[in-house]
Structure formats: structure tokens, C-alpha cells
Coordinates of C-alpha atoms in Angstrom, one line a residue:
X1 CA -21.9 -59.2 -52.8
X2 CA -24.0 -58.1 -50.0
X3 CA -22.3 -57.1 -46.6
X4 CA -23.7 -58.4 -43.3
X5 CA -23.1 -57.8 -39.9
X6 CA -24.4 -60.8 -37.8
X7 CA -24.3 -60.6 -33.3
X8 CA -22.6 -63.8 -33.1
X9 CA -21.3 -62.3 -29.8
X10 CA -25.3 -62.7 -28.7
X11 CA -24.4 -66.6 -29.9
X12 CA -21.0 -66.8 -28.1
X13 CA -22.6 -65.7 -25.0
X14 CA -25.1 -68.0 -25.1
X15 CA -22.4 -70.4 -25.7
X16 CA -20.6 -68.9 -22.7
X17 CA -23.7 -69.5 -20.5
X18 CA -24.5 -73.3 -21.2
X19 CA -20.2 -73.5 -20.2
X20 CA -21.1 -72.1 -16.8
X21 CA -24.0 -74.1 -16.4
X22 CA -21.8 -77.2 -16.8
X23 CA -19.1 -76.1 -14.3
X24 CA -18.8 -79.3 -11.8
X25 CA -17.6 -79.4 -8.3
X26 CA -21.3 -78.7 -6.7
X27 CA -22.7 -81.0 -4.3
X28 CA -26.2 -82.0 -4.0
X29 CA -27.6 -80.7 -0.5
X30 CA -31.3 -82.7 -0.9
X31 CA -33.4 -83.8 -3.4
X32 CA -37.1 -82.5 -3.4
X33 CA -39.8 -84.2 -5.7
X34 CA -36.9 -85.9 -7.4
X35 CA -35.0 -82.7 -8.3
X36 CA -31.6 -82.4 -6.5
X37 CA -30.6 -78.8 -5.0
X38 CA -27.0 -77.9 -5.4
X39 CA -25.5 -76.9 -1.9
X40 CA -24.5 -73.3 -4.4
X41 CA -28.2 -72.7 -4.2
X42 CA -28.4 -72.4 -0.5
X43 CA -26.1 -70.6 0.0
X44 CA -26.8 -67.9 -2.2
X45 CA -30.5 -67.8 -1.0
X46 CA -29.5 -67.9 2.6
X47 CA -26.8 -65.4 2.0
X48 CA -28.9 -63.2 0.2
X49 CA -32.1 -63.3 3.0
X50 CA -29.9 -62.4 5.9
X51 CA -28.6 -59.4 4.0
X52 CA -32.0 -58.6 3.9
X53 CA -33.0 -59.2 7.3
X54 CA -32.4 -57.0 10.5
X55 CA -31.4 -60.2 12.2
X56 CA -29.5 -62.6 11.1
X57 CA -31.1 -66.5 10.8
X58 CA -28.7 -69.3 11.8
X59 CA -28.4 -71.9 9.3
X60 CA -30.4 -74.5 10.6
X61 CA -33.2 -72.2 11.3
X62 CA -33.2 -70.7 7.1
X63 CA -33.0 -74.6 6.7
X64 CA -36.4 -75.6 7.7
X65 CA -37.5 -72.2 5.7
X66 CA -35.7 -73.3 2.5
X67 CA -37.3 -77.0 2.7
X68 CA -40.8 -75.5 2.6
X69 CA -40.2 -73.0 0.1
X70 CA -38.6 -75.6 -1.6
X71 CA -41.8 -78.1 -1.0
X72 CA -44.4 -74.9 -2.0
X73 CA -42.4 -74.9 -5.2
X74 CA -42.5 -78.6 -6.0
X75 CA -46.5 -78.5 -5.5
X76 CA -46.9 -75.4 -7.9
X77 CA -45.2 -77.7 -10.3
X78 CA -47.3 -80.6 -10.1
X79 CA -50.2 -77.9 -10.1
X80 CA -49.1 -77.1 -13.5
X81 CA -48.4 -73.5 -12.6
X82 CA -45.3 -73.6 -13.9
X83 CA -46.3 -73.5 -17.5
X84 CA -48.7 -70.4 -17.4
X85 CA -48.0 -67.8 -19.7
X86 CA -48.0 -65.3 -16.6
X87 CA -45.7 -67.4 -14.7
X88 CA -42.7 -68.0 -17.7
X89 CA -43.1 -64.3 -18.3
X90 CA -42.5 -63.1 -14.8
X91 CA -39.7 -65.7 -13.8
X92 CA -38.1 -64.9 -17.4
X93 CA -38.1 -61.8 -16.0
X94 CA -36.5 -62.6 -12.8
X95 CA -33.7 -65.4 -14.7
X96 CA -33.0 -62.1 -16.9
X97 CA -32.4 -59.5 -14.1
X98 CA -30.4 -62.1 -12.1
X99 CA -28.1 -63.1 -15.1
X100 CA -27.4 -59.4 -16.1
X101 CA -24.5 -58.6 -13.9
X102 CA -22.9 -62.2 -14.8
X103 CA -22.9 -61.4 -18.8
X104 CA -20.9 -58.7 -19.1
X105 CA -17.1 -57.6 -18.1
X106 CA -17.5 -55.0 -15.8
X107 CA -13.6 -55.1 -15.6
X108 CA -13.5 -54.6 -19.1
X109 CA -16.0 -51.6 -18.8
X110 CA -14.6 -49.7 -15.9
X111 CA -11.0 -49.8 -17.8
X112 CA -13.0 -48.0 -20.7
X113 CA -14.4 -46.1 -19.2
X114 CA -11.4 -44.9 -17.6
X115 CA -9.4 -44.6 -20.8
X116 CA -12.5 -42.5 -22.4
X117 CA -12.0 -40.1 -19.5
X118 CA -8.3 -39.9 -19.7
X119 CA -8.5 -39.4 -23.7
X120 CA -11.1 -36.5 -22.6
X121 CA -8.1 -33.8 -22.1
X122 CA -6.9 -34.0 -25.4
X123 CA -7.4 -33.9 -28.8
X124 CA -5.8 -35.8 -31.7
X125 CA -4.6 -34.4 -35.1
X126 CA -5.4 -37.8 -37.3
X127 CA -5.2 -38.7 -41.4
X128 CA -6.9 -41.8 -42.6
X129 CA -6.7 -44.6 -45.2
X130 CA -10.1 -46.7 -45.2
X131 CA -10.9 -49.7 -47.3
X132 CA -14.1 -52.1 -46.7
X133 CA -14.8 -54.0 -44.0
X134 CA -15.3 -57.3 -46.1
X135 CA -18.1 -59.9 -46.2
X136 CA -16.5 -62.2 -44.3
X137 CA -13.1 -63.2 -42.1
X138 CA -11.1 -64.1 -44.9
X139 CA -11.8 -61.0 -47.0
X140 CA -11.3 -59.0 -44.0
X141 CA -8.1 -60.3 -43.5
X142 CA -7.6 -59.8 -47.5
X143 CA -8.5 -55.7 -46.6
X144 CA -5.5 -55.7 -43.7
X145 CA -3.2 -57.0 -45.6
X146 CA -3.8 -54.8 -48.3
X147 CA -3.4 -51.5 -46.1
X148 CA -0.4 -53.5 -44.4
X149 CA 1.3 -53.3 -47.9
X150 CA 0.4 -49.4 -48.5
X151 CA 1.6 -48.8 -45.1
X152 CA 5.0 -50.1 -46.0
X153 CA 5.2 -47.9 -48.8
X154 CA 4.3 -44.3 -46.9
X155 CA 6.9 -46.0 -44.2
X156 CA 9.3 -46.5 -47.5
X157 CA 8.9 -43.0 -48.7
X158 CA 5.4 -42.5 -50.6
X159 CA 3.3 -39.9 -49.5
X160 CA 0.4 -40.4 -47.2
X161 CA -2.1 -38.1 -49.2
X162 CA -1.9 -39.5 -52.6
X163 CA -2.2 -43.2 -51.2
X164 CA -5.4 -41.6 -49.4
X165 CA -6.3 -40.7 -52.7
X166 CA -5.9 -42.9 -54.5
X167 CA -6.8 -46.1 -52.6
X168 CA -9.0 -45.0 -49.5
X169 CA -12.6 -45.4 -49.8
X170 CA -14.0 -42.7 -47.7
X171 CA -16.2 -40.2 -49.7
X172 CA -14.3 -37.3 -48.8
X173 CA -10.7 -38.0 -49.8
X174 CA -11.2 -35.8 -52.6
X175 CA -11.6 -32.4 -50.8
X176 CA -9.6 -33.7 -47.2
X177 CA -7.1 -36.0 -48.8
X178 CA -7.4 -38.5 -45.8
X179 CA -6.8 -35.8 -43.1
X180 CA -10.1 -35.9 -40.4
X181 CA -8.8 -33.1 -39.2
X182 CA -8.9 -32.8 -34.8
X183 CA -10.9 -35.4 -33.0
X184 CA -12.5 -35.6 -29.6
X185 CA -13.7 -38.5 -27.5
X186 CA -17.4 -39.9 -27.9
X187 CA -17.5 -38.7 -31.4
X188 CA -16.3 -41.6 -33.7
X189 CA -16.7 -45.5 -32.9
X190 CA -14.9 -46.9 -30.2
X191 CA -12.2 -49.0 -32.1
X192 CA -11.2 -45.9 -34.2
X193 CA -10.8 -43.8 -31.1
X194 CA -8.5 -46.1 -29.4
X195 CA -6.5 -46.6 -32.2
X196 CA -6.4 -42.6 -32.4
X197 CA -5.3 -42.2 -29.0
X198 CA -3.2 -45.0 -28.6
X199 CA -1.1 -44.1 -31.9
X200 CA 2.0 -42.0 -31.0
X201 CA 2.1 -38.7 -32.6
X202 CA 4.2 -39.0 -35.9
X203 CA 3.6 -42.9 -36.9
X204 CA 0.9 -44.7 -38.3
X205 CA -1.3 -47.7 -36.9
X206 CA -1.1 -51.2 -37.6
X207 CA -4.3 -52.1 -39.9
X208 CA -7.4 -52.9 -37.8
X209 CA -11.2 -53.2 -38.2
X210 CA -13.9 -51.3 -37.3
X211 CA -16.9 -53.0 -38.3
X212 CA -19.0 -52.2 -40.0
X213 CA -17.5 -49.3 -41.1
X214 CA -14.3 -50.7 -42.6
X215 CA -10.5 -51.6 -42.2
X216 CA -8.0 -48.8 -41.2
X217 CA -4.9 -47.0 -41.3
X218 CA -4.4 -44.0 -38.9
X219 CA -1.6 -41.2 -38.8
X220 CA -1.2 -39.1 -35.7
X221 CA -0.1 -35.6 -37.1
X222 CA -0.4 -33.8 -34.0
X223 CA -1.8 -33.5 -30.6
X224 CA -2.8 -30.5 -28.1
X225 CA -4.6 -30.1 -24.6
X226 CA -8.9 -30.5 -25.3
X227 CA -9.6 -26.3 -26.1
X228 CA -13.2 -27.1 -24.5
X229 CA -16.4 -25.6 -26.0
X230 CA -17.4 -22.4 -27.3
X231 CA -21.3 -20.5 -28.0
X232 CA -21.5 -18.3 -31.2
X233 CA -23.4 -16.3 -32.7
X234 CA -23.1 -15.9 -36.8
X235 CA -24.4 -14.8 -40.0
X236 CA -24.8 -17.2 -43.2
X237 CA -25.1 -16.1 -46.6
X238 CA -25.4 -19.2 -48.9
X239 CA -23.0 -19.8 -52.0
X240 CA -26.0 -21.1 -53.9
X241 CA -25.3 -24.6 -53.6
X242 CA -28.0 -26.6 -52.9
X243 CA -28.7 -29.4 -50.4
X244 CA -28.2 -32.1 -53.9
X245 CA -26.1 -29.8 -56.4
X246 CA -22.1 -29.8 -55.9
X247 CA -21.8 -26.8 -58.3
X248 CA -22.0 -23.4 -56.6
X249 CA -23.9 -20.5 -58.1
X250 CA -21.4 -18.1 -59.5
X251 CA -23.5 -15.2 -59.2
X252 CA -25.0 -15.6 -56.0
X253 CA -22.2 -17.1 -54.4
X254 CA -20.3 -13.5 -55.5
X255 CA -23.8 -11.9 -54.3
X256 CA -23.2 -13.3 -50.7
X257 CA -19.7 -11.9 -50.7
X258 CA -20.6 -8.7 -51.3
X259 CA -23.5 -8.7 -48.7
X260 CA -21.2 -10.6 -45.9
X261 CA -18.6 -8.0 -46.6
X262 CA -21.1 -5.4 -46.0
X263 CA -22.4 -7.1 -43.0
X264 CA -18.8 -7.3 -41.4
X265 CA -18.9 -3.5 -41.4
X266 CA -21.7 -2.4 -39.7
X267 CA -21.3 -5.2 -37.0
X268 CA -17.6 -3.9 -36.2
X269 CA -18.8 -0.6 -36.6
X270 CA -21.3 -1.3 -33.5
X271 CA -24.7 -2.4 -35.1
X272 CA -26.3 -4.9 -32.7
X273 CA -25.1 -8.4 -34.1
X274 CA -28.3 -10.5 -33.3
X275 CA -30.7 -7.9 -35.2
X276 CA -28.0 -8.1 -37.8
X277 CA -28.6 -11.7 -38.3
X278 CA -32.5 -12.5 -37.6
X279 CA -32.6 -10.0 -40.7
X280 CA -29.8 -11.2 -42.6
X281 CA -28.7 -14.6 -42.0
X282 CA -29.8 -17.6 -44.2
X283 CA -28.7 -20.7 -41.7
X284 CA -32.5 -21.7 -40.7
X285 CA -31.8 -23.1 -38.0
X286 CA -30.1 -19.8 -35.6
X287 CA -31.3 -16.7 -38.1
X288 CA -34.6 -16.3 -35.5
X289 CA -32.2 -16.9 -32.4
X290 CA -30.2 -14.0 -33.3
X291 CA -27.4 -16.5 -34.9
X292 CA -26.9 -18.5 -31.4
X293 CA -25.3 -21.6 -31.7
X294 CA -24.6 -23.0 -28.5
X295 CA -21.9 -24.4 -27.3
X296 CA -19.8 -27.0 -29.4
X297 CA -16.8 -28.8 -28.6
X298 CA -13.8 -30.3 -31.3
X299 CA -14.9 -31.9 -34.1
X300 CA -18.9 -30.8 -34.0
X301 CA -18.3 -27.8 -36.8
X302 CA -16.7 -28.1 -40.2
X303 CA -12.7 -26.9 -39.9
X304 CA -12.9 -23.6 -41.2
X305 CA -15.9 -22.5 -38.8
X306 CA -14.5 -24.3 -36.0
X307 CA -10.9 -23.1 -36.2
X308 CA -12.1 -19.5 -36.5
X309 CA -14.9 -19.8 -33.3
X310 CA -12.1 -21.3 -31.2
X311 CA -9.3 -18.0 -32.5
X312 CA -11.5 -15.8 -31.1
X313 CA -11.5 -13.9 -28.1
X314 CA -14.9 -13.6 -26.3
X315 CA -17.2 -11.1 -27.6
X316 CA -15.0 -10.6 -30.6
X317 CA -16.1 -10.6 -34.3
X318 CA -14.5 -12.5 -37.3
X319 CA -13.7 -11.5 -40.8
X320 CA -15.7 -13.0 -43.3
X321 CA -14.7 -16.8 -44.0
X322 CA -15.9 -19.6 -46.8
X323 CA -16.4 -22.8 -45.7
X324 CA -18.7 -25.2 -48.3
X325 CA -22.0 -23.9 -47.0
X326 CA -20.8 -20.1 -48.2
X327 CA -19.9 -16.9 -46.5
X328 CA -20.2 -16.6 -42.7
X329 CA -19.0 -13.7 -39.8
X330 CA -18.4 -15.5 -36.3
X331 CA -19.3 -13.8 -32.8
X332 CA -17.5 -15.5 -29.9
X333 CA -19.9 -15.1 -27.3
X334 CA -18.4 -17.3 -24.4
X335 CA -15.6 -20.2 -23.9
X336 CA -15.6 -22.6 -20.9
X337 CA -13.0 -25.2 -20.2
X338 CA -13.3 -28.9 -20.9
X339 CA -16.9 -30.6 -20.0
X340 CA -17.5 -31.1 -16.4
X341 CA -17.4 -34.7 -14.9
X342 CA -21.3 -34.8 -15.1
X343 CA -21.5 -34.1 -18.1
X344 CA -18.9 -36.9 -19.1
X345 CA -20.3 -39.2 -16.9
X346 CA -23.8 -39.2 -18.7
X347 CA -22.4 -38.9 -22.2
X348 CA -20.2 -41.9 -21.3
X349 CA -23.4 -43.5 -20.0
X350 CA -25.2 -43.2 -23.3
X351 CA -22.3 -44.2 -25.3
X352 CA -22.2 -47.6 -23.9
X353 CA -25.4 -48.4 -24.5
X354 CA -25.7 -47.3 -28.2
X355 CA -21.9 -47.7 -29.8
X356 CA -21.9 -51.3 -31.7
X357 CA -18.4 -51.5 -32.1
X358 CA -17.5 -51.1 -28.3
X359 CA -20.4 -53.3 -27.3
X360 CA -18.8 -56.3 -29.5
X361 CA -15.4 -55.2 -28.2
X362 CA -16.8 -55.8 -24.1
X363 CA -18.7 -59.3 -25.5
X364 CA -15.8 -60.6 -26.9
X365 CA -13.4 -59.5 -24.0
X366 CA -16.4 -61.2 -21.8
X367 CA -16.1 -64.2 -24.4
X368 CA -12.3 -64.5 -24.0
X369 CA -12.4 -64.6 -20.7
X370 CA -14.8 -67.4 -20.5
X371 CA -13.5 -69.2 -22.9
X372 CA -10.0 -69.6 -20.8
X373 CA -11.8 -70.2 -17.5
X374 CA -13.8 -73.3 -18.6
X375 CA -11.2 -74.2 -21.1
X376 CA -13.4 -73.6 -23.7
X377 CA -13.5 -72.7 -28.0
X378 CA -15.5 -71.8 -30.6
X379 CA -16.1 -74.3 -33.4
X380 CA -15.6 -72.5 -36.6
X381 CA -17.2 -74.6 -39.1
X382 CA -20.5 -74.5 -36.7
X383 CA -20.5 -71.1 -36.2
X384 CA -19.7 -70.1 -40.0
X385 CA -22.4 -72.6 -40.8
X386 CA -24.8 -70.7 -37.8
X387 CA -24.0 -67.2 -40.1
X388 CA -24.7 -68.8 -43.5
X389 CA -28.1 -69.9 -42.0
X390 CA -28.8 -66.0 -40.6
X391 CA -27.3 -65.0 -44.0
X392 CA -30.4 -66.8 -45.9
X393 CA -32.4 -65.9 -43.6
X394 CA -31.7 -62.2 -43.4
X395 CA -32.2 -62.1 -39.4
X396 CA -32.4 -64.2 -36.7
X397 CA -36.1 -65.0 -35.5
X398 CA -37.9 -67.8 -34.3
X399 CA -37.9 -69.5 -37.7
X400 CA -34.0 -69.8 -37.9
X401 CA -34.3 -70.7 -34.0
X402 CA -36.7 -73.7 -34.9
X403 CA -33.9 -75.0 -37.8
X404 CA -31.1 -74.6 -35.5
X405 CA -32.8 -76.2 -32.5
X406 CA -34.2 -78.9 -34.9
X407 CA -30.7 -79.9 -36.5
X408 CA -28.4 -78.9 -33.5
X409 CA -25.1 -77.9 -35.0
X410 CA -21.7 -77.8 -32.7
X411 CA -20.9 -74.1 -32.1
X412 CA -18.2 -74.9 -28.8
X413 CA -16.7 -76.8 -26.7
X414 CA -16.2 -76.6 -23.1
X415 CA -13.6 -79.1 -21.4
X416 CA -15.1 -82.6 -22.3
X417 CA -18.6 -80.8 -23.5
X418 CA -19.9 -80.3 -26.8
X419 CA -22.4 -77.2 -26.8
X420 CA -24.5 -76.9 -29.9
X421 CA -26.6 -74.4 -31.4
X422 CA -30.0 -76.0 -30.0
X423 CA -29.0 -75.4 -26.5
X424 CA -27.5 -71.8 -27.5
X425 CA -31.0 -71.2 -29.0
X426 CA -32.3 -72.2 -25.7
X427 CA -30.0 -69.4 -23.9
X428 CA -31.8 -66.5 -26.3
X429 CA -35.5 -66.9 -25.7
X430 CA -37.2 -64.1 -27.8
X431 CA -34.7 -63.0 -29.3
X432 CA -34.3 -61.7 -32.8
X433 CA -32.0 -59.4 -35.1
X434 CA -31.3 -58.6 -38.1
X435 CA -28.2 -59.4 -40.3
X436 CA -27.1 -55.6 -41.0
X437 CA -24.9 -53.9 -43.2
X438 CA -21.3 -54.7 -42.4
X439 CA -19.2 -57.6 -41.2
X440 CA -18.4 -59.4 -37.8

């Protein structure tokens, strides 16, 4: 069966909005061209111009102001202004920009941001267990309860690295038998870091979900302060493995460990390194630098290159080591401590804006919120019926916007008021995604 991952955060908040829109307990101030204008909406504008202003305006002189803005409004109306293309696109524009700050939890943020930094000075020694993310709520909850049970047993005695093996999904079980090895912040998705860090060194996590990836189990082996990042330079020979072919070359990988071997010697013996390599080295991508790799941090390498670069002392030279690719000597060129707050800041910055599994984690803490401050819930049936719908479709577009707008479906309710899928559809002009890989 196919897996999809469909926003319905994007549909919650929608939801969220038409509950705001609804809150009661705001006076009408005047009516102008039959429109009422809640007392809220003076305020703000009048608040909002004085801040603006070098000198404050009293309230009764913004007053006559706000009538005739108010007045200018009502006649572009009747002018039919309102409906130009020009006109929806810029005050869409405007409604966007003004909404923005109101549709997220910037609570939420600022305490992940926070624990992103914290996690920063440290690293985490983790083993994993992975099974899909299933298709839909009740298969996920299938997947959790599943790992629950083969938690019990490594709890009861059985041994984490053949239950890995034997039941864990990810690809490379068979050469790391569950163990990922040291991890760093801002290098996996947000969920699976949390877990990471959170988990006390020694014991395993509770199941959880990271969607889309899949359902989890994490074991804390060890933890240590962050090392911080090193620059290299090395020479590659290849074992004769190629980018599609999992057997090595026998002769050439023993070939490379002759000429590696070889290699070691004159460097240590006080050839210049960086000729050494531009001649000799066969990683593309640093041979022509001289075998410069610049500075990498925890988990960036695989474990044998990385463990080795961080041994070193600066300027010294490695024996020869195997990792997958083949044969490589390592050249510690420099170390420096863990990454400046800059640095962090910016990579933080970036990370919120591109990692799916935290943005869903912020919308739904945004969600909850809302949901308790208007007394409000989702309606399951409506919103499993709103995914079917995307399901067929195989995104969300105008087309699936016209059917749910067309036969409005009840998504939520908020106190005493029913919100359906019509007036969510209303809350996301424009938008469209796809239903992707995955399950939310």
C-alpha cells in the first residue's frame, strides 16, 4: 500500500483561525455602509499610528481620522475596487504578513531553540531499532506497539543487536547492527534528536514516530563533551568497489594496500603531503586540493575516518586505515573548539525553515494550544474523510478545494461552533501540496 504524508497541520490551522475569528466579547464601535467595526479594530489602528507618530494623537482627534478612512474605504467598495486582481493580491499580501506572527508558537520555538543549543555541547553514543512509519494512525499505532513488545524483551534479557537485526528496517543493520554510532545536533530530524538527547545514557526510549521516516526505539550507549571540528588533508586509494557493486576487487583492493603502505612512508619520512596526494590520491573531490577537507564536525565522516581525524594531534599523520571506500592516510591539519554562537545561530535558522518533522511538531504545539483556549477539537471522521479525499487526489489543489468547499465536511468544533472544511478552504487561498511519502 502506498504511504502518504498529508499537512493536515496546514488544515488544523486553518481550523485554528476560523476559531479565533469566532472569539466573542467585541463590541461594535460604529457601523459604516452597513458594516459594523469592532471597538478591537480601533484600537489596534490607533495604537499602531501613534507608535508611529512623533506625537502622539488623542483619541478623539485619530477618531475623526478613522471615520474617513473608514468612509474612503466604504466608497472604494461600492467603486468595485475591491475585486481587482491588483487589489486582492496586494491586501492578500498585507492579511498574510499581518497573520504571520499569530500562526505560530513562538514559545514553542524559542524553547527549541534553546534545547538545540544546550544539546550543542555534547554528543550522544546511540543504537537504533526502526520499523515503518505506517499508512495511517492505526497502523502506526500497530508499529509502536510492536517495538513496545521487542523493547520488553532487550529489558528482559535479549540482546539489542540481534533484535536490530533481525527486526529493524534500516538498510544498514547488516554492517552497524543498529548502532549509528556518535550524533550531533542539526544532523538528524528533530524528533529523533530529542529522543536522543532526552534518553538517559544506559536505557532505551519509549517507541515514538518520526514521520515519515518511521517508528523508533533508541539506546543511549554513551555520552562525551561535543570534540568540535577538525580540517584534514588525506590520501584515497580505492578498494575497487564501485559506486553500484558491493563486491570489492580483490586485486586492486590488495594493489591499494600496497601503494597506501608505500605512501605512509615517504609522507612520515618528510615528503610534502599535499604533492603526495594531488599525485596519488583517487577521492575526486580533494586529490587537486592537495587532499583538503575542511572542517567537519561529529557525525559528517564515516566512523573509521572520523574516529582517526579526531585521535590526531595537529599536523600529525595516520597509519593507513580501511573504511568501505578503501585505504586512506589522515593529516590533522587544525582542531577548533565547538562552533561559535554565529555559526549556531544561522544553522539553527536554516533548520527551522527546512526540517518537516519539527515544523509539524511547532503546528501541532500551536494547534494544542488553540484548541484549549477556544475550547475547541478536531473531528476525526471529517478529517480522515479530508485525507481520503487528498489520498485520491494525490495533492491538495484547487480541484480538491472546489469538492471540499462544495460539500463542506465538519473538520472541528470550537465551543458551540461547527467549522467545516469549506470555511478551512477559505483560510488557505492558493495553496497546494502534495500528499508525500510517509504518514501524518
Amino acid at each position: 500500500m502506498k504511504k502518504i504524508l498529508i499537512p493536515a497541520m496546514m488544515l488544523a490551522v486553518g481550523a485554528a483561525a476560523v476559531a479565533v475569528a469566532a472569539a466573542p466579547g467585541d463590541p461594535v464601535l460604529m457601523t459604516v455602509n452597513g458594516k459594523d467595526v469592532p471597538v478591537s479594530e480601533f484600537i489596534y489602528l490607533y495604537e499602531k499610528n501613534n507608535q508611529q507618530q512623533q506625537e502622539s494623537q488623542s483619541v478623539d482627534q485619530y477618531l475623526d481620522m478613522f471615520i474617513n478612512y473608514k468612509l474612503k474605504v466604504a466608497a472604494a467598495e461600492d467603486a468595485g475596487v475591491d475585486t481587482t486582481a491588483e487589489f486582492l493580491k496586494e491586501y492578500n499580501g498585507y492579511a498574510n504578513d499581518l497573520a504571520a506572527p499569530y500562526m505560530h508558537d513562538t514559545e514553542a520555538e524559542e524553547a527549541v531553540i534553546a534545547n538545540i543549543k544546550a544539546n550543542s555541547a555534547r554528543n550522544v553514543k546511540v543504537s537504533h531499532i526502526m520499523l515503518p512509519p505506517g499508512n495511517n494512525s492505526e497502523e502506526t499505532r500497530q508499529y509502536l506497539a510492536m517495538l513496545d513488545t521487542i523493547r520488553t524483551q532487550i529489558l528482559d534479557g535479549a540482546d539489542f543487536s540481534e533484535m536490530a537485526l533481525k527486526y529493524s528496517e534500516d538498510p544498514s543493520k547488516v554492517q552497524n547492527l543498529g548502532s549509528m554510532g556518535w550524533i550531533t545536533v542539526n544532523r538528524l530530524p528533530y524528533p529523533f534528536e530529542k529522543v536522543a538527547f532526552e534518553t538517559p545514557v544506559g536505557t532505551i526510549s519509549e517507541p515514538f514516530l518520526d514521520a515519515p521516516f518511521g517508528t523508533h526505539i533508541i539506546r543511549v550507549e554513551d555520552e562525551r563533551p561535543d570534540p568540535g571540528e577538525v580540517k584534514v588533508a588525506h590520501i584515497l586509494k580505492l578498494n575497487g568497489r564501485g559506486p553500484r557493486r558491493s563486491v570489492i576487487d580483490a586485486s586492486k583492493d590488495s594493489l591499494s594496500r600496497v601503494q597506501i603502505d608505500s605512501l605512509y612512508q615517504l609522507a612520515i619520512n618528510g615528503a610534502d603531503f599535499f604533492e603526495l596526494a594531488r599525485e596519488n590520491s583517487e577521492d575526486p573531490g580533494s586529490a587537486e586540493n592537495g587532499g583538503v577537507i575542511d572542517f567537519f564536525g561529529v557525525g559528517r565522516m564515516v566512523p573509521e575516518f572520523e574516529q582517526t581525524a579526531f585521535a590526531l594531534k595537529d599536523g600529525e599523520i595516520s597509519e593507513p586505515i580501511k573504511t568501505e571506500y578503501g585505504y586512506h592516510i589522515i593529516k590533522r591539519l587544525e582542531g577548533r573548539p565547538h562552533v561559535d554562537e554565529e555559526t549556531l545561530d544561522l544553522t539553527i535558522q536554516q533548520r527551522m525553515a527546512r526540517d518537516h518533522g519539527l515544523s509539524n511538531m511547532l503546528a501541532k504545539s500551536f494547534n494544542d494550544k488553540n484548541r484549549a483556549r477556544f475550547n475547541a477539537r478536531l473531528l476525526s471522521d471529517g478529517t480522515e474523510q479530508v485525507k481520503e479525499i487528498i489520498i485520491q487526489a494525490g495533492k491538495y489543489d484547487s480541484a480538491v478545494a472546489a469538492i471540499l468547499t462544495a460539500t463542506p465536511i465538519k473538520l472541528a468544533q470550537a465551543g458551540d461552533r461547527v467549522i467545516t472544511s469549506a470555511q478551512v478552504v477559505a483560510q488557505m487561498p492558493g495553496q497546494t501540496f502534495d500528499a508525500l511519502p510517509g504518514y501524518n
